[in-house]
PDB file of C-alpha atoms in Angstrom:
ATOM      1  CA  MET A   1      19.161 -15.366  -4.132  1.00  0.00           C
ATOM      2  CA  PHE A   2      18.925 -18.839  -2.714  1.00  0.00           C
ATOM      3  CA  VAL A   3      16.283 -21.557  -2.570  1.00  0.00           C
ATOM      4  CA  THR A   4      14.869 -22.931   0.687  1.00  0.00           C
ATOM      5  CA  ALA A   5      12.199 -25.482   1.485  1.00  0.00           C
ATOM      6  CA  GLY A   6       8.654 -24.223   1.152  1.00  0.00           C
ATOM      7  CA  THR A   7       7.954 -24.735   4.848  1.00  0.00           C
ATOM      8  CA  VAL A   8      10.793 -22.515   6.112  1.00  0.00           C
ATOM      9  CA  ALA A   9       9.804 -19.188   7.697  1.00  0.00           C
ATOM     10  CA  ASP A  10      10.902 -16.123   5.730  1.00  0.00           C
ATOM     11  CA  CYS A  11      12.492 -14.376   8.687  1.00  0.00           C
ATOM     12  CA  LYS A  12      14.797 -17.359   9.364  1.00  0.00           C
ATOM     13  CA  TYR A  13      17.036 -16.445   6.407  1.00  0.00           C
ATOM     14  CA  GLY A  14      16.310 -12.713   6.341  1.00  0.00           C
ATOM     15  CA  GLU A  15      19.674 -11.763   7.819  1.00  0.00           C
ATOM     16  CA  LYS A  16      21.465 -13.767   5.146  1.00  0.00           C
ATOM     17  CA  LEU A  17      19.493 -11.941   2.437  1.00  0.00           C
ATOM     18  CA  ILE A  18      20.469  -8.442   3.574  1.00  0.00           C
ATOM     19  CA  ASP A  19      24.020  -9.246   4.698  1.00  0.00           C
ATOM     20  CA  GLY A  20      26.458  -6.939   2.906  1.00  0.00           C
ATOM     21  CA  ILE A  21      23.793  -4.739   1.312  1.00  0.00           C
ATOM     22  CA  ASP A  22      24.212  -0.995   1.724  1.00  0.00           C
ATOM     23  CA  ALA A  23      20.740   0.558   1.889  1.00  0.00           C
ATOM     24  CA  GLU A  24      18.964   3.257   3.859  1.00  0.00           C
ATOM     25  CA  VAL A  25      15.558   1.556   3.929  1.00  0.00           C
ATOM     26  CA  LEU A  26      14.542  -2.097   4.119  1.00  0.00           C
ATOM     27  CA  LEU A  27      11.068  -2.838   2.734  1.00  0.00           C
ATOM     28  CA  ALA A  28       9.689  -6.235   3.704  1.00  0.00           C
ATOM     29  CA  ASP A  29       6.346  -7.873   4.327  1.00  0.00           C
ATOM     30  CA  LYS A  30       4.933  -9.244   7.566  1.00  0.00           C
ATOM     31  CA  GLY A  31       6.787 -12.513   7.054  1.00  0.00           C
ATOM     32  CA  TYR A  32       9.974 -10.731   8.121  1.00  0.00           C
ATOM     33  CA  ASP A  33       8.482  -9.195  11.260  1.00  0.00           C
ATOM     34  CA  SER A  34      10.760 -10.545  13.965  1.00  0.00           C
ATOM     35  CA  SER A  35      12.560  -8.535  16.611  1.00  0.00           C
ATOM     36  CA  THR A  36      15.959 -10.100  15.862  1.00  0.00           C
ATOM     37  CA  PHE A  37      15.691  -9.420  12.122  1.00  0.00           C
ATOM     38  CA  ILE A  38      14.625  -5.813  12.680  1.00  0.00           C
ATOM     39  CA  GLU A  39      17.489  -5.301  15.144  1.00  0.00           C
ATOM     40  CA  TYR A  40      19.922  -6.738  12.591  1.00  0.00           C
ATOM     41  CA  ALA A  41      18.635  -4.310   9.944  1.00  0.00           C
ATOM     42  CA  VAL A  42      18.933  -1.336  12.315  1.00  0.00           C
ATOM     43  CA  ILE A  43      22.495  -2.334  13.273  1.00  0.00           C
ATOM     44  CA  ALA A  44      23.276  -2.535   9.539  1.00  0.00           C
ATOM     45  CA  GLY A  45      22.106   1.096   9.250  1.00  0.00           C
ATOM     46  CA  MET A  46      18.737   0.468   7.617  1.00  0.00           C
ATOM     47  CA  GLN A  47      15.336   1.811   8.544  1.00  0.00           C
ATOM     48  CA  ALA A  48      13.096  -1.260   8.730  1.00  0.00           C
ATOM     49  CA  VAL A  49       9.755  -0.614   7.036  1.00  0.00           C
ATOM     50  CA  ILE A  50       7.941  -3.804   7.973  1.00  0.00           C
ATOM     51  CA  PRO A  51       4.314  -3.844   9.103  1.00  0.00           C
ATOM     52  CA  PRO A  52       3.816  -5.646  12.425  1.00  0.00           C
ATOM     53  CA  LYS A  53       1.956  -8.930  12.598  1.00  0.00           C
ATOM     54  CA  LYS A  54      -1.469  -8.712  14.185  1.00  0.00           C
ATOM     55  CA  ASN A  55      -0.482 -11.089  16.974  1.00  0.00           C
ATOM     56  CA  ARG A  56       2.379  -8.879  18.219  1.00  0.00           C
ATOM     57  CA  LEU A  57       1.885  -7.835  21.819  1.00  0.00           C
ATOM     58  CA  VAL A  58       3.403  -4.407  21.172  1.00  0.00           C
ATOM     59  CA  GLN A  59       2.504  -3.041  17.748  1.00  0.00           C
ATOM     60  CA  ARG A  60       5.421  -1.201  16.137  1.00  0.00           C
ATOM     61  CA  LYS A  61       5.067   1.923  14.041  1.00  0.00           C
ATOM     62  CA  TYR A  62       6.269   1.847  10.419  1.00  0.00           C
ATOM     63  CA  ASP A  63       6.297   4.294   7.541  1.00  0.00           C
ATOM     64  CA  GLU A  64       3.086   3.447   5.678  1.00  0.00           C
ATOM     65  CA  TYR A  65       3.941   5.804   2.806  1.00  0.00           C
ATOM     66  CA  LEU A  66       7.273   4.094   2.104  1.00  0.00           C
ATOM     67  CA  TYR A  67       5.678   0.667   2.452  1.00  0.00           C
ATOM     68  CA  LYS A  68       3.404   1.457  -0.498  1.00  0.00           C
ATOM     69  CA  PHE A  69       6.475   1.318  -2.763  1.00  0.00           C
ATOM     70  CA  ARG A  70       6.793  -2.374  -1.969  1.00  0.00           C
ATOM     71  CA  HIS A  71       4.368  -3.046  -4.803  1.00  0.00           C
ATOM     72  CA  LEU A  72       7.347  -2.664  -7.154  1.00  0.00           C
ATOM     73  CA  VAL A  73       8.894  -5.768  -5.603  1.00  0.00           C
ATOM     74  CA  GLU A  74       5.601  -7.619  -5.892  1.00  0.00           C
ATOM     75  CA  ASN A  75       5.407  -6.616  -9.575  1.00  0.00           C
ATOM     76  CA  ALA A  76       8.859  -8.140 -10.135  1.00  0.00           C
ATOM     77  CA  PHE A  77       7.703 -11.434  -8.616  1.00  0.00           C
ATOM     78  CA  LEU A  78       4.579 -11.255 -10.768  1.00  0.00           C
ATOM     79  CA  MET A  79       6.741 -11.005 -13.879  1.00  0.00           C
ATOM     80  CA  LEU A  80       8.753 -14.024 -12.729  1.00  0.00           C
ATOM     81  CA  LYS A  81       5.669 -16.087 -11.995  1.00  0.00           C
ATOM     82  CA  ARG A  82       4.177 -15.422 -15.416  1.00  0.00           C
ATOM     83  CA  TRP A  83       6.553 -18.125 -16.567  1.00  0.00           C
ATOM     84  CA  ARG A  84       4.621 -21.260 -15.734  1.00  0.00           C
ATOM     85  CA  GLY A  85       7.691 -23.344 -14.895  1.00  0.00           C
ATOM     86  CA  ILE A  86       8.574 -20.971 -12.056  1.00  0.00           C
ATOM     87  CA  ALA A  87       5.042 -20.445 -10.767  1.00  0.00           C
ATOM     88  CA  THR A  88       4.423 -24.185 -10.423  1.00  0.00           C
ATOM     89  CA  ARG A  89       8.048 -25.150  -9.763  1.00  0.00           C
ATOM     90  CA  TYR A  90       8.306 -27.877 -12.375  1.00  0.00           C
ATOM     91  CA  ALA A  91      12.026 -28.305 -11.727  1.00  0.00           C
ATOM     92  CA  LYS A  92      12.846 -31.452  -9.771  1.00  0.00           C
ATOM     93  CA  ASN A  93      15.831 -30.037  -7.883  1.00  0.00           C
ATOM     94  CA  ALA A  94      16.838 -26.669  -6.440  1.00  0.00           C
ATOM     95  CA  SER A  95      19.679 -26.013  -8.899  1.00  0.00           C
ATOM     96  CA  SER A  96      17.373 -26.459 -11.914  1.00  0.00           C
ATOM     97  CA  PHE A  97      14.771 -24.171 -10.355  1.00  0.00           C
ATOM     98  CA  LEU A  98      17.409 -21.539  -9.595  1.00  0.00           C
ATOM     99  CA  ALA A  99      18.689 -21.761 -13.180  1.00  0.00           C
ATOM    100  CA  ALA A 100      15.140 -21.228 -14.471  1.00  0.00           C
ATOM    101  CA  VAL A 101      14.748 -18.147 -12.280  1.00  0.00           C
ATOM    102  CA  HIS A 102      18.069 -16.766 -13.554  1.00  0.00           C
ATOM    103  CA  ILE A 103      17.058 -17.339 -17.169  1.00  0.00           C
ATOM    104  CA  ARG A 104      13.730 -15.600 -16.601  1.00  0.00           C
ATOM    105  CA  CYS A 105      15.462 -12.660 -14.898  1.00  0.00           C
ATOM    106  CA  ILE A 106      17.802 -12.313 -17.887  1.00  0.00           C
ATOM    107  CA  ALA A 107      14.791 -12.344 -20.235  1.00  0.00           C
ATOM    108  CA  ILE A 108      13.035  -9.666 -18.166  1.00  0.00           C
ATOM    109  CA  TRP A 109      16.186  -7.550 -18.018  1.00  0.00           C
ATOM    110  CA  ALA A 110      16.748  -7.869 -21.789  1.00  0.00           C
ATOM    111  CA  ASN A 111      13.165  -6.796 -22.416  1.00  0.00           C
ATOM    112  CA  ILE A 112      13.673  -3.664 -20.305  1.00  0.00           C
ATOM    113  CA  LEU A 113      16.780  -2.642 -22.228  1.00  0.00           C
TER     114      LEU A 113
END
């Protein structure tokens, strides 16, 4: 995980996020719908399950059934954002914000165990 500015496009750092991950399927939202990112995922041996943006000239097909499982990722972000300091980003600098996210993830993980 790493922190970027709020105005940076998701797909700009997508390759960095999946670099070194061994997975069969990559589930991502429309923010990661770019031809270069999808090519990178395919070269890495992943099936890209990313719905196409509406403004794409050629609409790609994607596995709609597998995409429905993406709600699990959204639920994880929901659990993180229940902590008000993360949802509103009270931290003044990126390292403090990242530390808060790590602490919240540890709390969530401890609750699961």
